[in-house]
PDB file of C-alpha atoms and ligand atoms in Angstrom:
ATOM      1  CA  MET A  51      27.452 -12.722 -11.992  1.00 41.00           C
ATOM      2  CA  ARG A  52      24.674 -14.094 -14.167  1.00 45.00           C
ATOM      3  CA  GLY A  53      22.186 -12.078 -16.141  1.00 45.00           C
ATOM      4  CA  GLY A  54      23.944 -11.378 -19.405  1.00 50.00           C
ATOM      5  CA  GLU A  55      25.614  -8.166 -20.398  1.00 58.00           C
ATOM      6  CA  ASP A  56      22.698  -5.893 -19.596  1.00 91.00           C
ATOM      7  CA  TRP A  57      21.331  -7.365 -16.357  1.00 97.00           C
ATOM      8  CA  LEU A  58      23.575  -7.422 -13.307  1.00 97.00           C
ATOM      9  CA  GLU A  59      22.920  -9.947 -10.527  1.00 97.00           C
ATOM     10  CA  VAL A  60      23.648  -7.877  -7.421  1.00 98.00           C
ATOM     11  CA  GLY A  61      22.503 -10.582  -4.992  1.00 98.00           C
ATOM     12  CA  ASP A  62      20.988 -14.054  -5.255  1.00 98.00           C
ATOM     13  CA  ARG A  63      18.308 -13.736  -7.991  1.00 98.00           C
ATOM     14  CA  VAL A  64      18.199  -9.962  -7.532  1.00 98.00           C
ATOM     15  CA  PHE A  65      18.990  -8.074 -10.728  1.00 98.00           C
ATOM     16  CA  THR A  66      19.413  -4.508 -11.843  1.00 98.00           C
ATOM     17  CA  ARG A  67      19.482  -2.967 -15.272  1.00 97.00           C
ATOM     18  CA  ARG A  68      20.845   0.491 -15.863  1.00 96.00           C
ATOM     19  CA  TYR A  69      19.063   2.453 -18.569  1.00 96.00           C
ATOM     20  CA  ARG A  70      20.745   5.265 -20.424  1.00 93.00           C
ATOM     21  CA  PHE A  71      17.620   7.453 -20.162  1.00 94.00           C
ATOM     22  CA  PHE A  72      18.129   9.419 -16.914  1.00 95.00           C
ATOM     23  CA  ASP A  73      20.826   6.865 -15.988  1.00 95.00           C
ATOM     24  CA  GLN A  74      18.037   4.990 -14.219  1.00 97.00           C
ATOM     25  CA  GLN A  75      18.365   1.727 -12.254  1.00 98.00           C
ATOM     26  CA  ILE A  76      15.499  -0.767 -12.503  1.00 98.00           C
ATOM     27  CA  GLY A  77      15.344  -3.773 -10.166  1.00 98.00           C
ATOM     28  CA  VAL A  78      13.980  -7.289 -10.621  1.00 98.00           C
ATOM     29  CA  VAL A  79      13.582  -9.847  -7.820  1.00 98.00           C
ATOM     30  CA  LEU A  80      12.885 -13.443  -8.796  1.00 98.00           C
ATOM     31  CA  GLY A  81      11.037 -15.884  -6.549  1.00 98.00           C
ATOM     32  CA  ASP A  82       9.619 -19.290  -7.278  1.00 98.00           C
ATOM     33  CA  GLY A  83       7.787 -18.896 -10.594  1.00 98.00           C
ATOM     34  CA  GLU A  84       7.205 -15.133 -10.410  1.00 98.00           C
ATOM     35  CA  ALA A  85       8.992 -11.811 -10.546  1.00 98.00           C
ATOM     36  CA  LEU A  86       8.788  -8.423  -8.834  1.00 98.00           C
ATOM     37  CA  VAL A  87       9.853  -5.242 -10.633  1.00 98.00           C
ATOM     38  CA  ILE A  88      11.011  -2.060  -8.931  1.00 98.00           C
ATOM     39  CA  ASP A  89       9.923   1.039 -10.894  1.00 98.00           C
ATOM     40  CA  THR A  90       8.382   1.078 -14.362  1.00 98.00           C
ATOM     41  CA  ARG A  91      10.124   3.977 -16.232  1.00 98.00           C
ATOM     42  CA  SER A  92       8.635   7.046 -17.872  1.00 98.00           C
ATOM     43  CA  THR A  93       6.373   6.026 -20.752  1.00 97.00           C
ATOM     44  CA  PRO A  94       4.585   3.035 -22.311  1.00 98.00           C
ATOM     45  CA  ALA A  95       7.414   2.611 -24.863  1.00 97.00           C
ATOM     46  CA  GLN A  96      10.008   2.566 -22.089  1.00 97.00           C
ATOM     47  CA  ALA A  97       7.885   0.125 -20.064  1.00 98.00           C
ATOM     48  CA  ARG A  98       7.558  -2.198 -23.058  1.00 98.00           C
ATOM     49  CA  GLU A  99      11.321  -2.075 -23.594  1.00 97.00           C
ATOM     50  CA  LEU A 100      11.742  -3.044 -19.924  1.00 98.00           C
ATOM     51  CA  LEU A 101       9.221  -5.891 -20.259  1.00 98.00           C
ATOM     52  CA  ALA A 102      11.100  -7.212 -23.309  1.00 97.00           C
ATOM     53  CA  ASP A 103      14.367  -7.042 -21.361  1.00 97.00           C
ATOM     54  CA  ILE A 104      12.718  -8.966 -18.486  1.00 97.00           C
ATOM     55  CA  VAL A 105      11.592 -11.687 -20.919  1.00 96.00           C
ATOM     56  CA  ARG A 106      15.256 -12.141 -21.859  1.00 95.00           C
ATOM     57  CA  LEU A 107      16.127 -12.453 -18.160  1.00 96.00           C
ATOM     58  CA  THR A 108      13.436 -14.837 -16.914  1.00 97.00           C
ATOM     59  CA  PRO A 109      10.468 -16.901 -18.108  1.00 97.00           C
ATOM     60  CA  PHE A 110       8.576 -15.944 -14.920  1.00 98.00           C
ATOM     61  CA  PRO A 111       5.665 -13.498 -15.157  1.00 98.00           C
ATOM     62  CA  VAL A 112       5.859 -10.131 -13.414  1.00 98.00           C
ATOM     63  CA  ARG A 113       3.170 -10.447 -10.732  1.00 98.00           C
ATOM     64  CA  HIS A 114       4.346  -7.596  -8.487  1.00 98.00           C
ATOM     65  CA  VAL A 115       5.445  -4.036  -9.202  1.00 98.00           C
ATOM     66  CA  VAL A 116       6.780  -1.576  -6.651  1.00 98.00           C
ATOM     67  CA  ASP A 117       6.849   2.180  -7.237  1.00 98.00           C
ATOM     68  CA  SER A 118       9.659   3.668  -5.147  1.00 98.00           C
ATOM     69  CA  HIS A 119       7.824   7.021  -5.321  1.00 98.00           C
ATOM     70  CA  TRP A 120       5.398   9.005  -7.485  1.00 98.00           C
ATOM     71  CA  HIS A 121       7.731  10.720  -9.950  1.00 98.00           C
ATOM     72  CA  TYR A 122       6.842   9.949 -13.545  1.00 98.00           C
ATOM     73  CA  ASP A 123      10.170   8.298 -14.359  1.00 97.00           C
ATOM     74  CA  HIS A 124       9.351   5.654 -11.725  1.00 98.00           C
ATOM     75  CA  ALA A 125       5.610   5.183 -12.175  1.00 98.00           C
ATOM     76  CA  PHE A 126       4.337   6.251 -15.603  1.00 98.00           C
ATOM     77  CA  GLY A 127       5.098   2.800 -17.045  1.00 98.00           C
ATOM     78  CA  ASN A 128       2.831   1.093 -14.480  1.00 98.00           C
ATOM     79  CA  HIS A 129      -0.112   0.391 -16.761  1.00 98.00           C
ATOM     80  CA  ASP A 130       1.871  -1.860 -19.093  1.00 98.00           C
ATOM     81  CA  PHE A 131       2.593  -4.227 -16.174  1.00 98.00           C
ATOM     82  CA  ARG A 132      -1.059  -4.988 -15.415  1.00 98.00           C
ATOM     83  CA  PRO A 133      -2.533  -7.302 -14.292  1.00 98.00           C
ATOM     84  CA  ALA A 134       0.379  -7.255 -11.823  1.00 98.00           C
ATOM     85  CA  THR A 135      -0.302  -5.901  -8.348  1.00 98.00           C
ATOM     86  CA  ILE A 136       1.287  -2.472  -7.917  1.00 98.00           C
ATOM     87  CA  TRP A 137       2.632  -1.545  -4.511  1.00 98.00           C
ATOM     88  CA  GLY A 138       3.564   1.869  -3.157  1.00 98.00           C
ATOM     89  CA  HIS A 139       3.247   4.304  -0.290  1.00 98.00           C
ATOM     90  CA  GLU A 140      -0.271   5.671   0.233  1.00 98.00           C
ATOM     91  CA  ARG A 141       0.909   9.167  -0.778  1.00 98.00           C
ATOM     92  CA  CYS A 142       2.515   7.700  -3.910  1.00 98.00           C
ATOM     93  CA  ARG A 143      -0.986   6.710  -4.991  1.00 98.00           C
ATOM     94  CA  ALA A 144      -2.489  10.028  -3.876  1.00 98.00           C
ATOM     95  CA  ARG A 145       0.130  12.178  -5.596  1.00 98.00           C
ATOM     96  CA  LEU A 146      -0.167  10.264  -8.878  1.00 98.00           C
ATOM     97  CA  LEU A 147      -3.931  10.823  -8.785  1.00 98.00           C
ATOM     98  CA  GLU A 148      -3.637  14.498  -7.791  1.00 97.00           C
ATOM     99  CA  ASP A 149      -0.568  15.606  -9.738  1.00 96.00           C
ATOM    100  CA  GLY A 150      -0.180  12.993 -12.467  1.00 97.00           C
ATOM    101  CA  GLU A 151      -1.641  15.233 -15.165  1.00 97.00           C
ATOM    102  CA  ASP A 152       0.611  18.123 -14.081  1.00 97.00           C
ATOM    103  CA  GLN A 153       3.596  15.817 -14.353  1.00 97.00           C
ATOM    104  CA  ARG A 154       2.485  14.729 -17.811  1.00 97.00           C
ATOM    105  CA  ALA A 155       2.205  18.365 -18.941  1.00 97.00           C
ATOM    106  CA  ARG A 156       5.621  19.244 -17.530  1.00 96.00           C
ATOM    107  CA  VAL A 157       7.284  16.261 -19.219  1.00 95.00           C
ATOM    108  CA  ALA A 158       5.640  17.113 -22.555  1.00 95.00           C
ATOM    109  CA  ALA A 159       6.847  20.731 -22.278  1.00 96.00           C
ATOM    110  CA  GLY A 160      10.323  19.953 -20.978  1.00 96.00           C
ATOM    111  CA  LEU A 161      11.152  16.851 -23.024  1.00 95.00           C
ATOM    112  CA  PRO A 162       9.554  17.325 -26.481  1.00 94.00           C
ATOM    113  CA  ASP A 163      11.027  14.034 -27.738  1.00 93.00           C
ATOM    114  CA  LEU A 164       8.902  12.246 -25.151  1.00 94.00           C
ATOM    115  CA  ALA A 165       5.716  14.278 -25.673  1.00 93.00           C
ATOM    116  CA  ALA A 166       3.876  11.842 -27.960  1.00 95.00           C
ATOM    117  CA  ASP A 167       4.758   8.824 -25.846  1.00 96.00           C
ATOM    118  CA  VAL A 168       3.898  10.550 -22.573  1.00 97.00           C
ATOM    119  CA  ALA A 169       0.555  11.647 -24.039  1.00 96.00           C
ATOM    120  CA  SER A 170      -0.417   7.964 -24.256  1.00 97.00           C
ATOM    121  CA  VAL A 171       0.400   7.179 -20.599  1.00 97.00           C
ATOM    122  CA  VAL A 172      -2.486   5.718 -18.594  1.00 98.00           C
ATOM    123  CA  ILE A 173      -1.794   6.962 -15.083  1.00 98.00           C
ATOM    124  CA  ASP A 174      -2.279   3.808 -13.051  1.00 98.00           C
ATOM    125  CA  PRO A 175      -1.273   4.320  -9.398  1.00 98.00           C
ATOM    126  CA  PRO A 176      -0.460   1.595  -6.859  1.00 98.00           C
ATOM    127  CA  ASP A 177      -3.496  -0.419  -5.761  1.00 98.00           C
ATOM    128  CA  ARG A 178      -1.743  -1.897  -2.709  1.00 98.00           C
ATOM    129  CA  THR A 179      -0.639   0.894  -0.429  1.00 98.00           C
ATOM    130  CA  PHE A 180       0.727   1.248   3.084  1.00 98.00           C
ATOM    131  CA  ALA A 181       1.796   3.984   5.491  1.00 98.00           C
ATOM    132  CA  GLU A 182       4.784   2.579   7.399  1.00 98.00           C
ATOM    133  CA  ALA A 183       5.880  -0.874   6.252  1.00 98.00           C
ATOM    134  CA  THR A 184       4.690  -3.986   4.502  1.00 98.00           C
ATOM    135  CA  ALA A 185       6.096  -7.145   2.956  1.00 98.00           C
ATOM    136  CA  VAL A 186       5.482  -8.785  -0.408  1.00 98.00           C
ATOM    137  CA  ASP A 187       5.727 -12.544  -0.945  1.00 98.00           C
ATOM    138  CA  VAL A 188       7.417 -13.099  -4.296  1.00 98.00           C
ATOM    139  CA  GLY A 189       7.140 -16.806  -4.947  1.00 98.00           C
ATOM    140  CA  GLY A 190       8.166 -17.707  -1.391  1.00 98.00           C
ATOM    141  CA  ARG A 191      10.669 -14.863  -0.951  1.00 98.00           C
ATOM    142  CA  ARG A 192      10.026 -11.907   1.298  1.00 98.00           C
ATOM    143  CA  VAL A 193      10.612  -8.383   0.024  1.00 98.00           C
ATOM    144  CA  ASP A 194      10.275  -5.595   2.614  1.00 98.00           C
ATOM    145  CA  LEU A 195       8.859  -2.182   1.710  1.00 98.00           C
ATOM    146  CA  THR A 196       9.505   0.549   4.286  1.00 98.00           C
ATOM    147  CA  TYR A 197       8.741   4.247   4.542  1.00 98.00           C
ATOM    148  CA  LEU A 198      11.510   5.991   6.477  1.00 98.00           C
ATOM    149  CA  GLY A 199      10.256   9.584   6.488  1.00 98.00           C
ATOM    150  CA  ARG A 200      10.216  12.515   4.115  1.00 98.00           C
ATOM    151  CA  GLY A 201      13.271  13.228   2.007  1.00 98.00           C
ATOM    152  CA  HIS A 202      13.490  13.335  -1.766  1.00 98.00           C
ATOM    153  CA  THR A 203       9.667  13.477  -1.757  1.00 98.00           C
ATOM    154  CA  ASP A 204       6.902  12.898   0.810  1.00 98.00           C
ATOM    155  CA  ALA A 205       6.491   9.252  -0.237  1.00 98.00           C
ATOM    156  CA  ASP A 206       9.823   7.574  -0.960  1.00 98.00           C
ATOM    157  CA  ILE A 207      10.142   3.979   0.192  1.00 98.00           C
ATOM    158  CA  VAL A 208      13.095   1.627   0.374  1.00 98.00           C
ATOM    159  CA  ILE A 209      12.875  -1.945  -0.874  1.00 98.00           C
ATOM    160  CA  VAL A 210      14.975  -4.582   0.900  1.00 98.00           C
ATOM    161  CA  VAL A 211      15.468  -8.211  -0.119  1.00 98.00           C
ATOM    162  CA  PRO A 212      16.590  -9.622   3.250  1.00 98.00           C
ATOM    163  CA  ASP A 213      17.779 -13.038   2.060  1.00 98.00           C
ATOM    164  CA  ALA A 214      20.045 -11.373  -0.520  1.00 98.00           C
ATOM    165  CA  GLY A 215      21.147  -8.351   1.515  1.00 98.00           C
ATOM    166  CA  VAL A 216      20.221  -5.928  -1.271  1.00 98.00           C
ATOM    167  CA  LEU A 217      18.642  -2.503  -0.659  1.00 98.00           C
ATOM    168  CA  PHE A 218      16.919  -0.436  -3.347  1.00 98.00           C
ATOM    169  CA  ALA A 219      16.956   3.197  -2.232  1.00 98.00           C
ATOM    170  CA  GLY A 220      14.832   4.782  -4.955  1.00 98.00           C
ATOM    171  CA  ASP A 221      15.779   8.441  -5.328  1.00 98.00           C
ATOM    172  CA  LEU A 222      16.544   8.887  -1.631  1.00 98.00           C
ATOM    173  CA  LEU A 223      20.034   8.269  -2.996  1.00 97.00           C
ATOM    174  CA  GLU A 224      21.449   9.195  -6.353  1.00 95.00           C
ATOM    175  CA  ASN A 225      24.943   8.312  -7.543  1.00 94.00           C
ATOM    176  CA  ASP A 226      27.078  10.183 -10.099  1.00 89.00           C
ATOM    177  CA  ALA A 227      24.705  13.180 -10.057  1.00 92.00           C
ATOM    178  CA  VAL A 228      23.203  15.732  -7.682  1.00 94.00           C
ATOM    179  CA  PRO A 229      20.019  14.361  -6.056  1.00 96.00           C
ATOM    180  CA  TYR A 230      16.808  16.037  -7.228  1.00 97.00           C
ATOM    181  CA  PHE A 231      15.508  18.526  -4.677  1.00 98.00           C
ATOM    182  CA  GLY A 232      12.514  19.944  -6.599  1.00 97.00           C
ATOM    183  CA  ASP A 233       9.932  18.119  -4.439  1.00 97.00           C
ATOM    184  CA  ALA A 234      12.217  17.450  -1.476  1.00 98.00           C
ATOM    185  CA  TYR A 235      12.009  18.045   2.266  1.00 98.00           C
ATOM    186  CA  PRO A 236      15.700  18.861   2.695  1.00 98.00           C
ATOM    187  CA  ILE A 237      15.591  19.451   6.447  1.00 98.00           C
ATOM    188  CA  GLU A 238      14.196  15.963   7.112  1.00 98.00           C
ATOM    189  CA  TRP A 239      16.165  14.172   4.410  1.00 98.00           C
ATOM    190  CA  PRO A 240      19.335  13.490   6.501  1.00 98.00           C
ATOM    191  CA  ALA A 241      17.366  11.744   9.276  1.00 98.00           C
ATOM    192  CA  THR A 242      15.595   9.639   6.656  1.00 98.00           C
ATOM    193  CA  ALA A 243      18.915   8.738   5.010  1.00 98.00           C
ATOM    194  CA  ARG A 244      20.335   7.841   8.430  1.00 98.00           C
ATOM    195  CA  ARG A 245      17.470   5.374   8.964  1.00 98.00           C
ATOM    196  CA  LEU A 246      18.234   3.960   5.514  1.00 98.00           C
ATOM    197  CA  LEU A 247      21.890   3.538   6.466  1.00 98.00           C
ATOM    198  CA  ALA A 248      20.810   1.304   9.356  1.00 98.00           C
ATOM    199  CA  LEU A 249      19.196  -1.084   6.860  1.00 98.00           C
ATOM    200  CA  VAL A 250      22.270  -1.447   4.625  1.00 98.00           C
ATOM    201  CA  GLY A 251      23.625  -4.978   4.595  1.00 95.00           C
ATOM    202  CA  GLY A 252      25.203  -5.208   1.145  1.00 97.00           C
ATOM    203  CA  PRO A 253      24.782  -3.548  -2.243  1.00 98.00           C
ATOM    204  CA  VAL A 254      22.771  -0.324  -2.360  1.00 98.00           C
ATOM    205  CA  VAL A 255      20.943   0.415  -5.611  1.00 98.00           C
ATOM    206  CA  PRO A 256      20.155   4.120  -6.077  1.00 98.00           C
ATOM    207  CA  GLY A 257      17.317   5.294  -8.295  1.00 98.00           C
ATOM    208  CA  HIS A 258      19.868   6.747 -10.706  1.00 97.00           C
ATOM    209  CA  GLY A 259      23.581   6.096 -11.159  1.00 96.00           C
ATOM    210  CA  SER A 260      25.982   3.362 -10.243  1.00 96.00           C
ATOM    211  CA  ILE A 261      25.428   0.790  -7.519  1.00 97.00           C
ATOM    212  CA  GLY A 262      26.955   1.732  -4.192  1.00 97.00           C
ATOM    213  CA  ASP A 263      27.759   0.432  -0.750  1.00 97.00           C
ATOM    214  CA  ARG A 264      27.687   1.664   2.829  1.00 97.00           C
ATOM    215  CA  ALA A 265      30.454   4.204   2.143  1.00 97.00           C
ATOM    216  CA  PHE A 266      28.390   5.683  -0.700  1.00 97.00           C
ATOM    217  CA  VAL A 267      25.400   6.091   1.627  1.00 98.00           C
ATOM    218  CA  GLU A 268      27.594   7.738   4.261  1.00 98.00           C
ATOM    219  CA  ARG A 269      28.999  10.176   1.688  1.00 97.00           C
ATOM    220  CA  GLN A 270      25.558  11.138   0.463  1.00 97.00           C
ATOM    221  CA  LEU A 271      24.297  11.489   4.038  1.00 98.00           C
ATOM    222  CA  GLY A 272      27.207  13.851   4.686  1.00 98.00           C
ATOM    223  CA  ASP A 273      26.231  15.949   1.661  1.00 98.00           C
ATOM    224  CA  LEU A 274      22.599  16.097   2.802  1.00 98.00           C
ATOM    225  CA  GLU A 275      23.690  17.187   6.286  1.00 98.00           C
ATOM    226  CA  THR A 276      25.854  19.913   4.768  1.00 98.00           C
ATOM    227  CA  VAL A 277      22.876  21.253   2.788  1.00 98.00           C
ATOM    228  CA  VAL A 278      20.899  21.580   6.037  1.00 98.00           C
ATOM    229  CA  ALA A 279      23.782  23.154   7.965  1.00 98.00           C
ATOM    230  CA  VAL A 280      24.440  25.746   5.244  1.00 98.00           C
ATOM    231  CA  ALA A 281      20.745  26.588   4.858  1.00 98.00           C
ATOM    232  CA  ARG A 282      20.370  27.035   8.627  1.00 98.00           C
ATOM    233  CA  ARG A 283      23.313  29.456   8.755  1.00 98.00           C
ATOM    234  CA  LEU A 284      21.934  31.480   5.843  1.00 98.00           C
ATOM    235  CA  HIS A 285      18.436  31.442   7.352  1.00 98.00           C
ATOM    236  CA  ALA A 286      19.885  32.708  10.660  1.00 98.00           C
ATOM    237  CA  GLY A 287      21.738  35.534   8.884  1.00 98.00           C
ATOM    238  CA  GLU A 288      25.182  34.207   9.820  1.00 98.00           C
ATOM    239  CA  ILE A 289      26.367  34.053   6.194  1.00 98.00           C
ATOM    240  CA  ASP A 290      25.312  35.654   2.921  1.00 98.00           C
ATOM    241  CA  ARG A 291      23.899  33.850  -0.095  1.00 97.00           C
ATOM    242  CA  LEU A 292      27.136  33.729  -2.096  1.00 96.00           C
ATOM    243  CA  THR A 293      29.020  32.270   0.841  1.00 97.00           C
ATOM    244  CA  ALA A 294      26.214  29.762   1.316  1.00 98.00           C
ATOM    245  CA  LEU A 295      26.301  28.661  -2.314  1.00 97.00           C
ATOM    246  CA  SER A 296      30.068  28.187  -2.194  1.00 96.00           C
ATOM    247  CA  ALA A 297      29.745  26.109   0.999  1.00 97.00           C
ATOM    248  CA  MET A 298      27.254  23.687  -0.534  1.00 98.00           C
ATOM    249  CA  PRO A 299      28.439  20.144  -1.351  1.00 97.00           C
ATOM    250  CA  PHE A 300      27.519  20.543  -5.032  1.00 96.00           C
ATOM    251  CA  GLU A 301      28.700  22.956  -7.732  1.00 93.00           C
ATOM    252  CA  PRO A 302      27.121  26.405  -7.316  1.00 90.00           C
ATOM    253  CA  ALA A 303      24.872  26.013 -10.391  1.00 91.00           C
ATOM    254  CA  SER A 304      23.461  22.764  -8.970  1.00 95.00           C
ATOM    255  CA  SER A 305      23.173  24.187  -5.457  1.00 97.00           C
ATOM    256  CA  ILE A 306      20.527  26.857  -6.018  1.00 97.00           C
ATOM    257  CA  GLU A 307      17.512  24.565  -5.981  1.00 97.00           C
ATOM    258  CA  PRO A 308      18.662  22.490  -2.961  1.00 98.00           C
ATOM    259  CA  LEU A 309      19.465  25.656  -0.991  1.00 98.00           C
ATOM    260  CA  ASP A 310      16.207  27.423  -1.890  1.00 98.00           C
ATOM    261  CA  ARG A 311      14.129  24.353  -1.136  1.00 98.00           C
ATOM    262  CA  ALA A 312      15.850  23.996   2.276  1.00 98.00           C
ATOM    263  CA  LEU A 313      15.211  27.682   3.001  1.00 98.00           C
ATOM    264  CA  ALA A 314      11.568  27.279   2.010  1.00 98.00           C
ATOM    265  CA  GLN A 315      11.228  24.432   4.472  1.00 98.00           C
ATOM    266  CA  LEU A 316      12.945  26.443   7.232  1.00 98.00           C
ATOM    267  CA  ARG A 317      10.467  29.264   6.569  1.00 98.00           C
ATOM    268  CA  GLY A 318       7.622  26.793   7.014  1.00 97.00           C
ATOM    269  CA  GLU A 319       6.478  27.071   3.403  1.00 97.00           C
ATOM    270  CA  LEU A 320       6.383  23.369   2.615  1.00 95.00           C
ATOM    271  CA  ASP A 321       3.805  22.248   5.172  1.00 83.00           C
TER     272      ASP A 321
HETATM  273 ZN1   ZN B 662      13.976   9.441 -10.506  1.00 94.08          ZN
END
């Protein structure tokens, strides 16, 4: 595979780079004379590091950016990529505008090392939005953006490069770690992941962790289905909370938030 020691070519002219911070995967798709970037990292400094890494990969300018969803670690670097066009789901734009400052405050409080850098973020949401599906022309190559339903958030999209068979899953999938449920719709997540599975035709790049394949997606789908099944049994009073936590697919300490979020959705509190 080309790309040097830090970029991995996962399909024809489709690259990923895995950053130590949050074990995050960033994607780059090269077309004729231009590049598309998938996710922009957490802060201006991180975005500039990414831009410098892209310069070492390709002489082509980044003309297109895709935000897989509205979480800060995927969209707070957007501004440094202008004047590129930034693509995302319509609720990705809305949530960055509504909740961006809350996210900034939470990052500053929770990650003091990042506070100064995150204070300088210009929240710059996608300007090209869609509700169901769209396609981007990257120098003659088609890249498909598709919303498959609620899951990890209310606005996750998947990015598919059809001529290379590569799928970028954003945080709908996470490898080597428990997926983040803090803004999730756990009851709908399995159906969304099942629709994603139908689009898999080769490598699957999660938002965080190592690159996977169809078997990885099936495993994660199984875990997501188990979360729903356990939460339903607890909600129905068939099992107690301790039994529920021990039946979850993750360690008990990592299972509290997924279980509580699923229960909240079953109680109708998330709508
Ligand atoms: Zn993330």
